[in-house]
């Protein structure tokens, strides 16, 4: 057991936190402490309080995120700050008063935590910019011959058609919920930047790239279904996908984000 901002867990040993118990001990006013953890394969578990165990034991399940809150008069007098050491990211910034700390969508373990009480409204113990890192949401939609704009789909799903001999004519791609700065850029081989609408022009090839900080953490992969060839192999990070000089249409596309360096 540690107290008042001391480190609990380990750093540099690749060991996961599996459960946590948090107590206030003696308090100057009435109140308690609530906390909730996000556990591998379980998601957010029920909130517990005042020394109860949150997480699992004997199941080899990692904690991935945590929220901590003060209750009663303690919540009126103090802020509770906490930050975590997350796999592959290291120490994240400080969260407070029920904000999430950790990661979501990465399957990364928490390895250590520090928790401290601060008088209400006093200065935070450190930076508070990035306490929680979410996996970005990728969505895209295509304009298809005789169909028009299809509904948006998300990471890895097919947009367009196969076996119907219909050309892609335009595409829109967006990133949302990204903790990182940066954007997505793309261009198509069709005499226009992102396609056409109402001109019966086919897309023949595409290049997609991540820009800014997000490119340090993710690769973007994409593949296309091309007339007379079917599904081509995957391109990534600005490489061309499709055909050139053949006059063949693109018919479908799949796009996905992959954590940097993974297969």
Short mmCIF file of C-alpha atoms in Angstrom, two decimals:
data_model
loop_
_atom_site.label_atom_id
_atom_site.label_comp_id
_atom_site.label_asym_id
_atom_site.label_seq_id
_atom_site.Cartn_x
_atom_site.Cartn_y
_atom_site.Cartn_z
CA UNK A 1 0.00 0.00 0.00
CA UNK A 2 1.22 3.47 -0.92
CA UNK A 3 -0.18 6.93 -0.35
CA UNK A 4 -0.39 10.57 -1.42
CA UNK A 5 0.92 10.50 -4.97
CA UNK A 6 3.38 7.63 -4.62
CA UNK A 7 3.68 5.17 -7.49
CA UNK A 8 1.72 1.92 -7.33
CA UNK A 9 2.52 -0.72 -9.96
CA UNK A 10 5.70 -1.01 -11.99
CA UNK A 11 7.48 0.80 -14.81
CA UNK A 12 9.76 -0.83 -17.36
CA UNK A 13 8.76 -4.38 -16.47
CA UNK A 14 5.86 -4.87 -18.92
CA UNK A 15 3.58 -5.97 -16.08
CA UNK A 16 -0.15 -5.28 -16.12
CA UNK A 17 -2.29 -3.88 -13.34
CA UNK A 18 -5.14 -6.32 -12.73
CA UNK A 19 -6.99 -4.81 -9.75
CA UNK A 20 -6.88 -1.80 -7.45
CA UNK A 21 -8.14 -0.79 -4.01
CA UNK A 22 -8.34 2.89 -3.01
CA UNK A 23 -9.00 4.30 0.47
CA UNK A 24 -9.24 7.83 1.79
CA UNK A 25 -8.27 6.97 5.36
CA UNK A 26 -8.92 9.70 7.92
CA UNK A 27 -10.71 12.68 6.38
CA UNK A 28 -11.34 16.16 7.78
CA UNK A 29 -14.96 16.08 6.56
CA UNK A 30 -17.50 13.42 5.60
CA UNK A 31 -17.21 11.72 2.26
CA UNK A 32 -15.71 8.81 0.43
CA UNK A 33 -14.07 7.76 -2.82
CA UNK A 34 -15.58 5.89 -5.79
CA UNK A 35 -13.66 4.29 -8.64
CA UNK A 36 -14.37 2.31 -11.77
CA UNK A 37 -12.01 0.35 -14.02
CA UNK A 38 -12.07 -0.79 -17.65
CA UNK A 39 -10.94 -4.42 -17.79
CA UNK A 40 -9.81 -6.56 -20.73
CA UNK A 41 -12.78 -8.56 -22.15
CA UNK A 42 -15.17 -7.01 -19.61
CA UNK A 43 -15.20 -3.31 -20.44
CA UNK A 44 -16.20 -0.81 -17.76
CA UNK A 45 -17.01 -2.71 -14.57
CA UNK A 46 -19.34 -1.57 -11.80
CA UNK A 47 -18.27 1.34 -9.65
CA UNK A 48 -16.93 0.38 -6.21
CA UNK A 49 -15.90 2.51 -3.25
CA UNK A 50 -13.80 2.93 -0.12
CA UNK A 51 -11.28 0.12 -0.31
CA UNK A 52 -13.26 -2.40 -2.34
CA UNK A 53 -11.42 -4.28 -5.07
CA UNK A 54 -11.95 -3.06 -8.63
CA UNK A 55 -10.79 -5.35 -11.42
CA UNK A 56 -10.05 -9.07 -11.32
CA UNK A 57 -7.61 -11.40 -9.61
CA UNK A 58 -6.47 -14.78 -10.87
CA UNK A 59 -7.81 -14.16 -14.39
CA UNK A 60 -4.74 -12.50 -15.96
CA UNK A 61 -6.91 -9.62 -17.21
CA UNK A 62 -5.35 -6.18 -17.66
CA UNK A 63 -6.74 -2.86 -16.52
CA UNK A 64 -6.93 -0.47 -19.46
CA UNK A 65 -8.48 2.66 -17.95
CA UNK A 66 -9.77 4.06 -14.65
CA UNK A 67 -12.07 6.79 -13.28
CA UNK A 68 -11.88 8.08 -9.69
CA UNK A 69 -14.34 10.36 -7.90
CA UNK A 70 -14.72 11.87 -4.43
CA UNK A 71 -18.14 11.86 -2.77
CA UNK A 72 -19.90 13.88 -0.09
CA UNK A 73 -18.29 16.90 1.50
CA UNK A 74 -14.86 15.68 0.41
CA UNK A 75 -15.88 16.34 -3.20
CA UNK A 76 -16.70 19.94 -2.27
CA UNK A 77 -13.35 20.50 -0.55
CA UNK A 78 -10.91 18.55 -2.73
CA UNK A 79 -10.10 17.46 -6.27
CA UNK A 80 -8.70 13.97 -6.80
CA UNK A 81 -6.03 13.82 -9.48
CA UNK A 82 -4.61 10.62 -10.96
CA UNK A 83 -2.48 9.59 -13.90
CA UNK A 84 -1.43 6.25 -15.30
CA UNK A 85 1.53 4.65 -17.01
CA UNK A 86 0.11 2.93 -20.11
CA UNK A 87 1.77 0.34 -22.31
CA UNK A 88 3.58 1.92 -25.30
CA UNK A 89 2.61 5.45 -24.24
CA UNK A 90 4.28 5.79 -20.85
CA UNK A 91 3.02 8.32 -18.33
CA UNK A 92 -0.13 10.07 -19.53
CA UNK A 93 -1.26 13.46 -18.24
CA UNK A 94 -3.37 13.93 -15.13
CA UNK A 95 -7.12 13.29 -14.96
CA UNK A 96 -9.36 14.51 -12.16
CA UNK A 97 -12.78 13.96 -10.61
CA UNK A 98 -14.17 11.09 -12.67
CA UNK A 99 -12.41 11.73 -15.95
CA UNK A 100 -11.06 8.67 -17.76
CA UNK A 101 -7.35 7.90 -17.49
CA UNK A 102 -5.73 5.29 -19.74
CA UNK A 103 -6.53 4.08 -23.24
CA UNK A 104 -9.53 2.79 -25.21
CA UNK A 105 -9.46 0.53 -28.25
CA UNK A 106 -5.75 -0.30 -28.11
CA UNK A 107 -5.76 -3.38 -25.82
CA UNK A 108 -2.92 -1.73 -23.87
CA UNK A 109 -2.34 -2.51 -20.22
CA UNK A 110 -2.07 -0.04 -17.36
CA UNK A 111 1.26 -0.58 -15.62
CA UNK A 112 1.28 2.00 -12.83
CA UNK A 113 -0.80 4.75 -11.24
CA UNK A 114 -0.31 7.79 -9.01
CA UNK A 115 -3.19 9.43 -7.11
CA UNK A 116 -3.19 12.65 -5.11
CA UNK A 117 -5.68 14.96 -3.38
CA UNK A 118 -5.49 18.69 -4.08
CA UNK A 119 -7.45 21.48 -2.39
CA UNK A 120 -10.47 22.40 -4.50
CA UNK A 121 -9.46 24.54 -7.43
CA UNK A 122 -5.73 24.46 -6.64
CA UNK A 123 -3.15 23.86 -9.35
CA UNK A 124 -2.97 20.39 -10.89
CA UNK A 125 0.12 18.32 -10.04
CA UNK A 126 1.16 18.27 -13.70
CA UNK A 127 -0.02 18.58 -17.28
CA UNK A 128 -3.68 17.74 -17.97
CA UNK A 129 -3.74 17.83 -21.77
CA UNK A 130 -3.77 14.13 -22.64
CA UNK A 131 -4.86 11.82 -19.81
CA UNK A 132 -6.87 9.42 -21.98
CA UNK A 133 -6.06 8.17 -25.48
CA UNK A 134 -8.84 6.82 -27.69
CA UNK A 135 -8.39 4.78 -30.83
CA UNK A 136 -9.39 7.06 -33.72
CA UNK A 137 -12.61 6.38 -35.60
CA UNK A 138 -12.16 6.07 -39.36
CA UNK A 139 -15.20 6.41 -41.62
CA UNK A 140 -15.63 6.68 -45.36
CA UNK A 141 -18.30 6.69 -48.03
CA UNK A 142 -18.25 6.36 -51.81
CA UNK A 143 -20.34 7.71 -54.66
CA UNK A 144 -21.28 4.74 -56.84
CA UNK A 145 -22.56 4.65 -60.41
CA UNK A 146 -26.40 4.50 -60.51
CA UNK A 147 -26.55 4.52 -56.70
CA UNK A 148 -25.06 7.83 -55.58
CA UNK A 149 -23.53 8.35 -52.15
CA UNK A 150 -23.68 5.21 -50.05
CA UNK A 151 -23.94 5.30 -46.27
CA UNK A 152 -20.70 5.77 -44.35
CA UNK A 153 -18.90 2.65 -43.15
CA UNK A 154 -16.21 2.30 -40.51
CA UNK A 155 -12.72 0.85 -40.32
CA UNK A 156 -12.14 -2.14 -42.60
CA UNK A 157 -15.67 -2.37 -44.04
CA UNK A 158 -16.41 -2.50 -47.75
CA UNK A 159 -17.64 0.63 -49.48
CA UNK A 160 -18.85 0.32 -53.05
CA UNK A 161 -19.99 -2.85 -54.79
CA UNK A 162 -18.49 -6.04 -56.18
CA UNK A 163 -19.91 -8.16 -59.02
CA UNK A 164 -22.17 -5.36 -60.27
CA UNK A 165 -19.78 -3.65 -62.72
CA UNK A 166 -20.48 -0.25 -61.13
CA UNK A 167 -17.75 2.37 -60.96
CA UNK A 168 -16.73 4.42 -57.96
CA UNK A 169 -17.08 8.09 -58.84
CA UNK A 170 -16.19 9.88 -55.60
CA UNK A 171 -15.02 9.26 -52.06
CA UNK A 172 -15.05 11.04 -48.69
CA UNK A 173 -12.85 9.89 -45.80
CA UNK A 174 -12.80 11.28 -42.25
CA UNK A 175 -11.18 10.73 -38.88
CA UNK A 176 -13.06 11.37 -35.64
CA UNK A 177 -12.41 11.02 -31.89
CA UNK A 178 -8.68 11.20 -32.43
CA UNK A 179 -6.60 12.15 -29.42
CA UNK A 180 -3.75 13.06 -31.74
CA UNK A 181 -3.34 16.14 -33.87
CA UNK A 182 -3.17 15.62 -37.60
CA UNK A 183 -5.51 14.72 -40.42
CA UNK A 184 -6.14 12.43 -43.36
CA UNK A 185 -5.43 13.43 -46.96
CA UNK A 186 -6.25 11.63 -50.18
CA UNK A 187 -6.31 12.08 -53.91
CA UNK A 188 -7.82 10.07 -56.74
CA UNK A 189 -6.70 9.39 -60.29
CA UNK A 190 -9.66 10.77 -62.19
CA UNK A 191 -8.81 14.35 -63.18
CA UNK A 192 -10.24 15.57 -59.85
CA UNK A 193 -8.98 15.62 -56.28
CA UNK A 194 -11.55 13.40 -54.57
CA UNK A 195 -13.79 12.34 -57.41
CA UNK A 196 -16.81 13.67 -59.22
CA UNK A 197 -20.55 13.68 -58.83
CA UNK A 198 -22.93 13.62 -61.78
CA UNK A 199 -20.19 13.44 -64.42
CA UNK A 200 -20.08 9.65 -64.90
CA UNK A 201 -16.33 9.67 -64.34
CA UNK A 202 -14.68 6.58 -62.89
CA UNK A 203 -12.08 6.46 -60.14
CA UNK A 204 -9.09 4.46 -61.33
CA UNK A 205 -6.64 4.76 -58.42
CA UNK A 206 -6.31 6.36 -55.01
CA UNK A 207 -3.64 7.49 -52.56
CA UNK A 208 -4.39 7.99 -48.83
CA UNK A 209 -2.07 9.44 -46.23
CA UNK A 210 -2.03 10.46 -42.58
CA UNK A 211 -0.56 13.85 -41.73
CA UNK A 212 0.81 15.29 -38.50
CA UNK A 213 1.14 13.62 -35.13
CA UNK A 214 -1.31 10.81 -35.87
CA UNK A 215 1.08 9.52 -38.55
CA UNK A 216 3.60 8.80 -35.78
CA UNK A 217 1.21 6.31 -34.18
CA UNK A 218 -0.71 4.73 -37.07
CA UNK A 219 -0.28 3.38 -40.58
CA UNK A 220 -3.27 3.66 -42.90
CA UNK A 221 -3.84 0.65 -45.16
CA UNK A 222 -6.27 0.48 -48.09
CA UNK A 223 -7.08 -1.86 -50.94
CA UNK A 224 -9.36 -1.60 -53.94
CA UNK A 225 -11.53 -3.86 -56.06
CA UNK A 226 -10.58 -3.03 -59.67
CA UNK A 227 -12.37 -3.91 -62.88
CA UNK A 228 -11.06 -7.17 -64.42
CA UNK A 229 -8.63 -7.71 -61.52
CA UNK A 230 -10.84 -8.01 -58.44
CA UNK A 231 -9.31 -7.25 -55.05
CA UNK A 232 -5.75 -5.94 -55.29
CA UNK A 233 -3.26 -6.16 -52.43
CA UNK A 234 -3.02 -3.61 -49.65
CA UNK A 235 -1.29 -0.25 -50.07
CA UNK A 236 -0.31 2.00 -47.18
CA UNK A 237 0.67 5.57 -46.34
CA UNK A 238 0.27 7.29 -49.69
CA UNK A 239 1.14 4.41 -52.01
CA UNK A 240 -1.10 4.19 -55.12
CA UNK A 241 -3.87 1.60 -55.11
CA UNK A 242 -5.66 0.70 -58.33
CA UNK A 243 -4.62 0.89 -61.98
CA UNK A 244 -3.23 3.49 -64.33
CA UNK A 245 -3.28 3.64 -68.12
CA UNK A 246 -5.81 0.80 -68.47
CA UNK A 247 -9.07 2.72 -68.27
CA UNK A 248 -10.35 0.34 -65.57
CA UNK A 249 -12.78 1.49 -62.91
CA UNK A 250 -12.50 1.07 -59.16
CA UNK A 251 -15.57 -0.73 -57.82
CA UNK A 252 -14.98 -0.96 -54.05
CA UNK A 253 -12.53 0.00 -51.33
CA UNK A 254 -11.60 -1.03 -47.79
CA UNK A 255 -9.59 1.22 -45.45
CA UNK A 256 -8.21 0.49 -42.00
CA UNK A 257 -5.94 2.00 -39.37
CA UNK A 258 -3.14 -0.17 -37.98
CA UNK A 259 -1.02 0.71 -34.97
CA UNK A 260 2.42 1.82 -36.15
CA UNK A 261 4.67 -1.08 -37.03
CA UNK A 262 2.07 -3.82 -36.62
CA UNK A 263 1.32 -6.19 -39.48
#
